[in-house]
XYZ file of C-alpha atoms in Angstrom:
689
model
C -32.468 -2.557 -11.304
C -33.558 0.818 -10.034
C -34.030 3.612 -12.525
C -30.922 5.217 -13.954
C -30.438 8.595 -12.321
C -29.937 11.455 -14.770
C -26.498 13.038 -14.762
C -25.504 16.427 -16.127
C -24.286 16.172 -19.685
C -20.490 16.460 -19.673
C -18.891 19.182 -21.742
C -18.101 18.150 -25.286
C -14.414 18.900 -24.838
C -14.046 16.605 -21.818
C -10.964 14.497 -22.633
C -12.101 11.648 -20.376
C -15.156 10.829 -22.505
C -13.101 8.699 -24.892
C -10.026 6.537 -24.435
C -6.891 8.626 -24.469
C -5.111 8.910 -27.835
C -1.742 8.899 -26.031
C 0.405 5.758 -25.947
C -1.292 2.923 -24.028
C -4.128 5.311 -23.119
C -1.976 7.350 -20.744
C -4.393 10.044 -19.535
C -3.825 13.450 -21.157
C -3.240 15.082 -17.789
C -2.492 18.561 -19.126
C -5.951 18.733 -20.692
C -7.900 17.293 -17.722
C -9.443 19.564 -15.104
C -11.089 18.617 -11.831
C -14.430 19.604 -13.333
C -13.792 17.176 -16.185
C -13.236 14.432 -13.591
C -16.443 15.279 -11.769
C -18.485 15.374 -14.965
C -17.014 12.142 -16.291
C -17.532 10.267 -13.028
C -21.174 11.292 -12.869
C -21.693 10.469 -16.541
C -19.774 7.219 -16.157
C -21.990 6.045 -13.311
C -25.104 6.811 -15.313
C -23.685 5.066 -18.367
C -22.829 1.931 -16.401
C -26.247 1.863 -14.793
C -27.749 1.925 -18.284
C -25.413 -0.850 -19.445
C -26.389 -3.024 -16.497
C -30.074 -2.277 -17.069
C -29.620 -3.679 -20.578
C -28.056 -6.842 -19.136
C -30.941 -7.250 -16.702
C -33.522 -6.552 -19.397
C -32.142 -9.110 -21.836
C -34.596 -11.812 -22.893
C -31.713 -14.223 -23.478
C -31.015 -17.026 -21.052
C -28.215 -15.892 -18.717
C -24.770 -17.131 -19.694
C -21.131 -16.172 -19.395
C -21.129 -13.789 -22.357
C -24.407 -11.924 -21.888
C -24.151 -11.562 -18.123
C -20.700 -11.946 -16.578
C -18.529 -10.794 -19.474
C -21.045 -8.043 -20.192
C -20.510 -6.858 -16.611
C -16.752 -6.905 -17.191
C -17.186 -4.706 -20.249
C -19.488 -2.232 -18.536
C -18.394 0.970 -16.862
C -15.364 1.836 -18.959
C -15.960 5.590 -18.728
C -16.527 5.322 -14.987
C -13.316 3.303 -14.466
C -11.306 5.632 -16.693
C -12.461 8.763 -14.876
C -12.208 7.115 -11.467
C -8.627 6.009 -12.041
C -7.604 9.575 -12.814
C -9.575 11.268 -10.065
C -8.716 8.909 -7.217
C -5.031 8.949 -8.102
C -5.111 12.753 -8.125
C -6.889 12.721 -4.752
C -3.961 10.803 -3.280
C -1.183 12.734 -4.959
C -2.211 16.328 -5.704
C -5.130 17.096 -3.430
C -6.519 20.626 -3.154
C -9.499 22.297 -1.492
C -11.618 21.951 -4.640
C -10.598 18.328 -5.139
C -11.484 17.505 -1.531
C -14.844 19.187 -2.012
C -15.573 17.049 -5.076
C -14.335 13.959 -3.241
C -16.773 14.592 -0.385
C -19.588 15.070 -2.891
C -18.823 11.947 -4.903
C -17.941 9.462 -2.146
C -21.551 8.675 -1.136
C -22.663 8.751 -4.776
C -20.035 6.169 -5.705
C -21.049 4.010 -2.751
C -24.676 4.212 -3.883
C -23.632 3.351 -7.425
C -21.807 0.239 -6.276
C -24.800 -0.809 -4.210
C -27.161 -0.231 -7.128
C -25.234 -2.893 -9.033
C -24.373 -5.373 -6.279
C -27.801 -5.218 -4.597
C -29.959 -5.447 -7.723
C -32.073 -8.628 -7.270
C -32.661 -9.071 -10.992
C -28.983 -8.785 -11.828
C -28.048 -11.220 -9.067
C -30.693 -13.661 -10.302
C -28.981 -13.783 -13.698
C -25.548 -14.116 -12.122
C -26.840 -16.808 -9.760
C -28.211 -18.770 -12.710
C -24.849 -18.654 -14.512
C -23.135 -19.712 -11.301
C -25.508 -22.647 -10.785
C -24.738 -24.024 -14.242
C -21.058 -23.171 -14.370
C -19.722 -26.715 -14.287
C -21.902 -27.818 -17.210
C -21.142 -24.769 -19.373
C -17.754 -25.927 -20.700
C -15.968 -22.847 -19.370
C -12.210 -22.409 -19.557
C -10.510 -22.159 -16.124
C -10.242 -18.360 -16.098
C -13.892 -17.926 -17.101
C -14.985 -20.431 -14.467
C -13.073 -18.507 -11.830
C -14.595 -15.246 -13.096
C -18.102 -16.588 -12.544
C -17.210 -17.828 -9.069
C -15.486 -14.602 -8.072
C -18.359 -12.419 -9.271
C -20.821 -14.570 -7.392
C -18.789 -14.331 -4.176
C -18.359 -10.574 -4.639
C -22.115 -10.116 -4.883
C -22.931 -12.442 -1.972
C -20.448 -10.725 0.337
C -21.855 -7.385 -0.797
C -25.357 -8.334 0.360
C -27.050 -9.621 -2.773
C -29.018 -12.199 -0.761
C -30.523 -9.640 1.629
C -34.216 -8.838 1.590
C -35.481 -5.409 0.565
C -35.220 -3.920 4.054
C -31.734 -5.341 4.481
C -30.603 -3.944 1.140
C -31.941 -0.514 2.065
C -30.112 -0.492 5.390
C -26.921 -1.778 3.778
C -27.058 1.056 1.269
C -27.343 3.585 4.096
C -24.384 2.022 5.908
C -22.213 1.967 2.804
C -22.905 5.590 1.956
C -22.112 6.776 5.473
C -18.972 4.643 5.613
C -17.797 6.022 2.297
C -18.260 9.590 3.503
C -16.553 8.850 6.828
C -13.548 7.202 5.200
C -13.150 10.236 2.973
C -13.371 12.482 6.024
C -10.780 10.403 7.891
C -8.292 10.583 5.010
C -8.779 14.282 4.391
C -8.517 15.172 8.067
C -5.378 13.066 8.431
C -3.714 14.789 5.510
C -4.519 18.232 6.881
C -3.533 17.242 10.432
C -0.244 15.777 9.242
C 0.624 18.930 7.354
C -0.330 21.081 10.352
C 1.766 18.931 12.726
C 5.030 19.484 10.818
C 7.641 20.694 13.292
C 9.071 24.195 12.811
C 12.656 24.758 13.994
C 14.069 28.273 14.157
C 17.526 27.468 15.539
C 19.864 25.720 13.096
C 21.838 24.304 16.012
C 18.888 22.173 17.047
C 19.263 20.228 13.811
C 22.655 18.907 14.902
C 22.976 15.360 13.608
C 21.318 16.000 10.256
C 23.497 16.209 7.175
C 23.788 19.279 5.001
C 21.406 17.819 2.439
C 18.785 17.111 5.110
C 19.133 20.592 6.591
C 18.784 22.043 3.112
C 15.652 19.980 2.532
C 14.199 21.266 5.818
C 14.973 24.836 4.775
C 13.326 24.289 1.427
C 10.258 22.729 3.061
C 9.951 25.814 5.271
C 10.295 28.139 2.309
C 7.662 26.181 0.367
C 5.308 26.504 3.335
C 6.100 30.197 3.826
C 7.511 29.859 7.348
C 10.794 31.073 8.793
C 13.593 28.671 9.630
C 13.341 24.939 9.008
C 10.413 22.537 8.666
C 10.425 18.833 9.532
C 7.369 17.316 7.763
C 5.862 14.130 9.157
C 5.706 10.826 7.340
C 2.742 8.513 7.800
C 4.050 5.973 10.372
C 4.744 6.740 14.018
C 8.515 6.547 13.569
C 10.082 9.543 11.814
C 13.511 9.083 10.168
C 14.957 12.222 11.780
C 14.539 10.645 15.223
C 17.512 8.406 14.466
C 19.792 11.405 13.880
C 18.755 14.420 15.928
C 21.062 14.910 18.908
C 18.779 17.469 20.531
C 16.613 15.367 22.845
C 13.998 18.077 23.296
C 13.518 18.324 19.536
C 13.284 14.540 19.280
C 10.475 14.693 21.808
C 8.686 17.434 19.862
C 8.838 15.393 16.659
C 7.691 12.199 18.368
C 4.785 13.854 20.155
C 3.724 15.628 16.973
C 3.709 12.256 15.214
C 1.713 10.259 17.785
C -0.670 13.144 18.475
C -1.758 13.680 14.885
C -5.497 14.003 14.262
C -6.261 13.230 17.922
C -7.745 16.584 18.976
C -9.089 19.832 17.604
C -10.763 20.424 14.277
C -9.159 17.384 12.612
C -9.806 14.873 15.405
C -10.147 11.443 13.806
C -10.957 9.612 17.043
C -14.758 9.950 16.816
C -14.569 9.222 13.079
C -12.697 5.950 13.705
C -15.191 4.888 16.361
C -18.125 5.558 14.066
C -16.482 3.704 11.170
C -15.766 0.650 13.321
C -19.299 0.599 14.714
C -20.915 0.887 11.285
C -18.670 -1.852 9.910
C -19.742 -4.065 12.813
C -23.409 -3.438 12.035
C -22.846 -4.145 8.345
C -21.059 -7.416 9.117
C -23.950 -8.587 11.285
C -26.424 -7.615 8.586
C -24.460 -9.791 6.154
C -24.458 -12.735 8.539
C -20.983 -12.466 10.058
C -20.117 -12.073 13.753
C -17.667 -9.218 13.114
C -16.194 -7.157 10.307
C -12.988 -9.190 10.602
C -14.953 -12.387 9.914
C -16.483 -10.763 6.843
C -13.080 -9.700 5.505
C -11.460 -13.063 6.194
C -14.175 -14.856 4.219
C -12.452 -13.607 1.056
C -8.793 -14.138 1.899
C -6.143 -16.813 1.851
C -6.189 -16.962 5.672
C -9.951 -17.758 5.589
C -10.682 -17.368 9.314
C -9.950 -15.052 12.209
C -8.778 -18.110 14.115
C -6.000 -18.664 11.591
C -4.869 -15.055 11.928
C -4.975 -15.254 15.711
C -2.930 -18.449 15.718
C -0.185 -16.877 13.614
C -0.025 -13.654 15.605
C -0.064 -15.479 18.925
C 3.185 -17.280 18.077
C 4.971 -13.983 17.490
C 3.946 -11.498 20.170
C 5.808 -12.957 23.150
C 9.156 -13.554 21.398
C 8.945 -10.140 19.683
C 8.336 -8.467 23.023
C 11.216 -10.373 24.607
C 13.508 -9.252 21.773
C 12.327 -5.664 22.174
C 13.008 -5.792 25.915
C 16.535 -7.041 25.263
C 17.089 -4.239 22.766
C 15.745 -1.693 25.250
C 18.253 -2.839 27.860
C 21.093 -2.338 25.390
C 19.810 1.112 24.467
C 19.461 2.130 28.106
C 23.131 1.354 28.727
C 24.226 3.657 25.918
C 21.741 6.376 26.918
C 23.003 6.283 30.502
C 26.483 7.183 29.240
C 24.903 10.382 27.870
C 23.310 11.124 31.224
C 19.853 10.012 30.115
C 18.492 8.182 33.169
C 15.225 6.952 31.683
C 14.929 5.880 28.059
C 11.869 7.387 26.347
C 10.132 6.432 23.078
C 11.666 9.441 21.308
C 15.130 8.157 22.266
C 14.751 4.676 20.795
C 15.710 5.309 17.158
C 18.624 7.563 18.116
C 20.217 5.104 20.524
C 19.386 2.159 18.306
C 21.579 3.750 15.648
C 24.287 4.271 18.255
C 24.197 0.584 19.216
C 24.185 -0.442 15.567
C 27.258 1.708 14.960
C 29.085 0.400 18.025
C 28.266 -3.287 17.622
C 28.266 -3.617 13.859
C 30.142 -0.548 12.620
C 27.069 0.527 10.638
C 25.986 4.168 10.617
C 22.885 4.148 8.437
C 22.781 7.957 8.264
C 26.278 7.950 6.784
C 25.159 5.587 4.002
C 22.965 8.165 2.256
C 25.661 9.466 -0.147
C 25.765 5.974 -1.686
C 22.014 5.933 -2.353
C 21.211 8.672 -4.856
C 17.591 8.373 -5.997
C 18.025 8.158 -9.765
C 20.953 5.782 -9.518
C 19.034 3.507 -7.146
C 16.060 3.588 -9.520
C 17.839 3.104 -12.840
C 20.924 1.094 -11.908
C 19.255 -0.813 -9.077
C 15.499 -1.268 -9.365
C 15.298 -1.187 -13.170
C 18.480 -3.221 -13.570
C 17.223 -6.012 -11.325
C 13.972 -6.131 -13.326
C 15.956 -6.402 -16.548
C 18.171 -9.196 -15.251
C 15.233 -11.145 -13.840
C 12.463 -10.502 -16.324
C 14.079 -8.976 -19.388
C 12.233 -5.678 -18.888
C 13.821 -2.484 -20.208
C 12.846 1.054 -19.241
C 13.060 3.972 -21.660
C 12.499 7.456 -20.263
C 9.746 9.255 -22.192
C 10.157 12.999 -21.495
C 7.608 13.614 -24.259
C 4.893 12.088 -22.053
C 3.662 14.241 -19.181
C 2.472 13.166 -15.766
C -0.100 14.809 -13.513
C 2.538 16.913 -11.694
C 5.961 18.265 -12.729
C 7.583 15.776 -10.319
C 6.197 12.807 -12.253
C 8.342 11.060 -14.839
C 7.219 8.469 -17.382
C 9.063 5.411 -18.703
C 8.036 3.023 -21.465
C 8.555 -0.601 -20.474
C 9.476 -3.219 -23.077
C 10.212 -6.923 -22.819
C 13.240 -8.916 -23.965
C 11.808 -9.101 -27.486
C 11.410 -5.326 -27.645
C 7.614 -5.421 -27.420
C 5.961 -2.691 -25.350
C 4.664 -4.020 -22.033
C 3.319 -0.882 -20.392
C 4.107 2.540 -18.974
C 5.639 3.278 -15.573
C 5.145 6.599 -13.785
C 7.375 7.597 -10.874
C 6.276 10.225 -8.337
C 8.839 10.129 -5.555
C 8.788 13.450 -3.667
C 6.764 14.564 -0.661
C 4.688 17.733 -1.057
C 1.580 19.408 0.231
C -1.552 17.766 -1.100
C 0.031 14.306 -1.222
C -0.999 11.697 1.312
C 1.671 10.028 3.401
C 3.237 6.656 2.814
C 4.253 4.864 -0.362
C 2.060 2.979 -2.809
C 1.476 1.644 -6.299
C -1.716 2.154 -8.272
C -2.907 1.984 -11.868
C -4.312 4.359 -14.443
C -4.926 1.509 -16.900
C -4.957 -2.210 -16.115
C -4.069 -5.021 -18.493
C -6.865 -7.027 -20.132
C -7.033 -9.110 -23.296
C -10.811 -8.669 -23.273
C -10.518 -4.884 -23.394
C -7.234 -4.854 -25.334
C -5.472 -2.715 -22.730
C -1.960 -2.757 -21.346
C -0.866 -1.518 -17.916
C -0.101 2.070 -16.991
C 1.083 2.029 -13.380
C 2.451 4.572 -10.916
C 4.660 4.399 -7.835
C 4.391 7.082 -5.163
C 6.950 7.681 -2.417
C 7.339 10.560 0.032
C 11.056 11.316 -0.187
C 12.215 14.742 0.990
C 13.324 16.857 -1.935
C 16.921 18.036 -1.721
C 17.851 21.705 -1.853
C 18.053 23.194 -5.338
C 20.818 21.664 -7.397
C 21.568 18.927 -4.891
C 21.036 15.222 -5.559
C 18.299 13.433 -3.660
C 19.824 10.930 -1.250
C 17.858 8.035 0.212
C 18.062 6.231 3.504
C 18.503 2.468 3.436
C 14.854 2.155 4.496
C 13.789 4.324 1.549
C 15.841 2.147 -0.788
C 13.961 -0.896 0.491
C 10.658 0.952 0.129
C 11.407 1.743 -3.509
C 12.210 -1.905 -4.242
C 9.061 -2.934 -2.342
C 6.686 -0.635 -4.216
C 8.296 -1.617 -7.492
C 7.408 -5.215 -6.637
C 3.749 -4.140 -6.845
C 4.586 -2.464 -10.142
C 6.031 -5.719 -11.499
C 2.808 -7.460 -10.483
C 0.863 -4.923 -12.542
C 3.228 -4.845 -15.523
C 3.483 -8.635 -15.759
C -0.267 -9.186 -15.891
C -1.407 -11.469 -18.729
C -5.093 -12.174 -18.096
C -8.249 -11.965 -20.138
C -10.541 -10.304 -17.631
C -9.839 -6.959 -15.932
C -11.291 -8.392 -12.687
C -8.072 -10.426 -12.344
C -5.469 -7.965 -13.608
C -2.205 -7.441 -11.761
C -2.652 -6.875 -8.044
C -6.334 -7.932 -8.049
C -5.661 -10.714 -5.558
C -6.758 -11.211 -1.933
C -5.500 -8.522 0.422
C -3.360 -10.985 2.368
C -1.572 -12.060 -0.821
C -1.032 -8.708 -2.504
C 2.042 -7.805 -0.431
C 3.809 -11.067 -1.235
C 5.362 -10.174 -4.626
C 6.346 -6.710 -3.399
C 8.094 -8.130 -0.346
C 9.950 -10.652 -2.498
C 11.311 -7.817 -4.634
C 12.990 -6.282 -1.582
C 15.519 -9.136 -1.621
C 17.330 -7.599 -4.599
C 18.155 -4.334 -2.794
C 21.223 -5.893 -1.137
C 21.874 -8.598 -3.720
C 25.591 -8.182 -4.557
C 25.188 -7.882 -8.316
C 22.415 -5.289 -7.945
C 23.983 -3.359 -5.071
C 27.260 -3.021 -6.947
C 25.406 -1.294 -9.776
C 23.763 1.481 -7.784
C 25.530 1.898 -4.416
C 28.177 4.388 -5.514
C 29.179 7.558 -3.709
C 27.349 10.509 -5.180
C 30.528 12.647 -5.371
C 33.409 10.197 -5.861
C 31.675 7.327 -7.643
C 33.352 4.881 -5.282
C 31.351 1.708 -4.569
C 29.999 1.011 -1.124
C 32.858 -0.817 0.616
C 32.453 -4.570 0.947
C 33.111 -4.299 4.666
C 30.112 -1.977 5.034
C 27.891 -4.387 3.119
C 29.030 -7.215 5.378
C 28.298 -5.085 8.424
C 24.805 -4.241 7.138
C 24.077 -7.934 6.678
C 25.491 -8.785 10.105
C 23.294 -6.110 11.671
C 20.073 -7.222 9.988
C 18.660 -8.855 13.122
C 19.409 -5.803 15.245
C 16.189 -3.866 15.772
C 13.911 -6.712 14.694
C 12.394 -6.862 18.180
C 11.238 -3.264 17.892
C 10.209 -3.578 14.236
C 8.217 -6.747 14.782
C 6.498 -5.526 17.939
C 5.512 -2.134 16.494
C 4.059 -3.897 13.454
C 2.247 -6.516 15.527
C 0.822 -3.793 17.779
C -0.697 -2.057 14.754
C -2.011 -5.363 13.409
C -3.589 -6.295 16.728
C -5.090 -2.810 17.017
C -6.651 -3.238 13.581
C -8.080 -6.597 14.646
C -9.430 -5.130 17.904
C -11.313 -2.356 16.126
C -12.818 -4.859 13.712
C -13.763 -7.551 16.238
C -16.276 -5.289 18.002
C -20.023 -5.823 17.746
C -22.613 -3.077 17.375
C -23.178 -3.286 21.142
C -19.524 -2.920 22.172
C -18.935 0.037 24.465
C -16.013 2.033 23.087
C -15.779 5.186 25.150
C -12.618 7.181 24.506
C -10.797 5.734 21.464
C -7.407 6.229 23.117
C -8.571 4.158 26.091
C -9.915 1.475 23.743
C -6.567 1.397 21.947
C -4.627 1.095 25.191
C -6.846 -1.694 26.512
C -6.672 -3.614 23.227
C -2.876 -3.591 23.185
C -2.664 -4.604 26.833
C -5.084 -7.478 26.287
C -3.004 -8.720 23.351
C 0.264 -8.470 25.267
C 1.581 -5.912 22.791
C 1.512 -2.778 24.970
C 5.039 -1.475 25.509
C 5.927 1.939 26.902
C 8.889 2.303 24.535
C 7.402 0.702 21.416
C 4.247 2.467 20.195
C 2.231 0.870 17.369
C 3.464 1.606 13.874
C 0.126 3.378 13.429
C -2.142 4.646 16.166
C -5.883 4.850 15.662
C -6.187 8.463 14.528
C -3.600 8.125 11.751
C -4.162 4.480 10.811
C -4.928 5.379 7.221
C -4.576 1.805 5.972
C -7.634 0.609 7.875
C -9.856 3.673 8.234
C -9.280 5.295 4.830
C -7.769 2.475 2.779
C -8.381 -1.122 1.841
C -6.720 -2.835 4.812
C -9.545 -2.889 7.383
C -9.102 -6.117 9.384
C -6.366 -6.922 6.874
C -3.223 -5.218 8.147
C -2.077 -8.679 9.242
C -1.556 -9.370 5.535
C 1.979 -7.954 5.544
C 3.281 -10.624 7.884
C 0.970 -13.300 6.469
C 2.452 -12.549 3.049
C 5.927 -12.443 4.552
C 5.673 -16.169 5.310
C 5.332 -16.726 1.554
C 7.947 -14.087 0.797
C 10.654 -15.474 3.099
C 10.141 -18.981 1.752
C 10.275 -17.705 -1.837
C 13.535 -15.894 -1.123
C 14.930 -19.281 -0.120
C 13.667 -20.702 -3.434
C 15.468 -18.006 -5.412
C 18.674 -18.629 -3.467
C 18.435 -22.392 -3.884
C 18.084 -21.928 -7.639
C 20.946 -19.513 -8.216
C 19.366 -16.162 -7.337
C 19.292 -13.434 -9.959
C 18.787 -15.571 -13.060
C 16.409 -15.076 -15.974
C 15.190 -18.648 -15.603
C 14.069 -17.860 -12.054
C 12.488 -14.560 -13.040
C 10.654 -16.126 -15.955
C 9.285 -18.885 -13.714
C 8.137 -16.414 -11.067
C 6.542 -14.131 -13.665
C 4.818 -16.850 -15.680
C 3.548 -18.942 -12.773
C 2.616 -16.184 -10.334
C 2.955 -12.532 -11.367
C 1.233 -12.885 -14.739
C -1.828 -14.781 -13.530
C -2.993 -12.099 -11.079
C -6.256 -13.234 -9.511
C -7.170 -15.663 -12.300
C -6.053 -18.673 -10.245
C -6.125 -19.495 -6.556
C -3.191 -17.500 -5.136
C -1.853 -20.319 -2.967
C -1.956 -22.598 -6.004
C 0.159 -20.007 -7.820
C 2.593 -20.046 -4.897
C 2.789 -23.844 -5.026
C 3.416 -23.664 -8.767
C 6.597 -21.737 -7.954
C 7.694 -23.375 -4.706
C 6.469 -26.896 -5.363
C 4.801 -27.120 -1.937
C 2.990 -25.110 0.720
C 4.902 -22.363 2.507
C 7.246 -23.140 5.377
C 7.144 -20.454 8.121
C 10.669 -21.244 9.344
C 12.484 -18.745 7.057
C 10.258 -15.922 8.318
C 10.798 -16.827 11.972
C 14.540 -16.937 11.339
C 14.491 -13.600 9.487
C 12.708 -11.851 12.350
C 14.752 -13.476 15.109
C 11.716 -15.290 16.499
C 13.196 -18.784 16.606
C 14.421 -19.846 20.035
C 18.166 -20.148 20.420
C 19.429 -23.632 19.627
């Protein structure tokens, strides 16, 4: 182990130096400053380096307790400070925070390498691994040893000294570049928000949406109305705006983000992909995708290719059929040539004409708090016995954040749930779940988890109304929350969502099924003014229309997935040239290029893969959806929303986290391997009988 680098002594009043005295170690956000985070992260890295040096310097023969479990116990200050800081970086960024983030990113990469690339530490771990089957380990401890060993090997522990040095350089540069990509995307997205000065141009938006646009403009200090951009290519307002010129402005602002000027992410993406390719080769893999797939349920790039290949052609055919239907409706409006910015608008028109469903008109039935409390929370209570008690006495990191205490059917506290649902400056796009504290019997901790959405805040005094897509997103992200809350493992390495990337979306996608489940829907889908339930005829129409638009949705997703794979199948010698040209060629080669269906994410705003954990892993959504669709069938076959079903799903799958093989956990629920047929049927990819 290299020498521990000295770190500035943190101030004595730094609240991160000790576990929080608040319930379940909820961070005392009001007392924490950005400087506290910086100090504690630096001190935490130094402390962990010292702890690991003690492990390496031990004269005892390496075993589970003095090596692997000791590693699990190390770094508690670093993890505590990191959980706070990195959550704040995603949710309440500021110039000073971004400055600290840029400073710390390479230091954190170097810290990780100092542990994973220490030959003496790996020698001890390797010795424990070699004798694991004779050590009488319980199953979770055996898996811990095997997982740690794989983590270290894939991180380069077997490299020689020169290889370790080069790997450290690559990791530090990649860490800095990923930080740059994320920060530039956030700034570019905020700068690309569309300003509208003429109220008439907003024709098609409801009063609440117009009010939200006015408020967004006022918050930004601009005249008129502001249409902020969400992370994906498609923007919800495109389905409603009647002004075609404004639709085009919004669409072009979305697809052009971070592609030119001071926040151009194109060169950053190219550099990231090239460095990842070099790192993969250094570690003995042909490409970065091969490296990622080595620690996944898919296992190989060939398996991913085989799955995607079955879907592209039928998805494109479905999208072409949808485009023909849209063109007919557009022609009646005098639009001779359908354009990408027309798709969502005319898709809603077709949906309304064919299925009598106007999704924009559904918003009054989906008020945020009612969806959350009477829908999301209620489904969790019926399935798992969880109850949610609002704790206004506990503060979040921003005034928008609310805190709930979660208890089980016996009244025992399970964890804390934080909800941060509104879009604002300084918050990255998209929706996600993360943790401030993870569950562990070893460390005697229980989960403190947070959900983030980017819902537009209503005008003052008005209720926040959701789209049907936002309702599904809330159920989806809460599925990740249930994974975290249900955790019942010994080791923090396995807690909650600590599973392979291509399995992590599975429980969250399953939870979406309850959004339209009759018993759940009846509880929350009530008109915000009259209290009347959503009419049964509308529910039937929504269900009848579920296949409409699947061609577009599947193709835009597959295009993004294939783009991710293309960037991460390059070698260090691959000639890239202009990143937009590379993107275009990759989609054409995969058969996924479509003039009317752009990828869900284009290169310069593909945050998942260039500034997140999904590099070469964006396929995981549809890979997990195979498991999800088959599990939905299992729930239906066994009576649906029943405690017996929820208990089985929690005990056999959600609670075990990464402590067992994930596909074994799936089989423990389903009784067999997954059948892809339900997914193909759901997405309209089965040929007509």
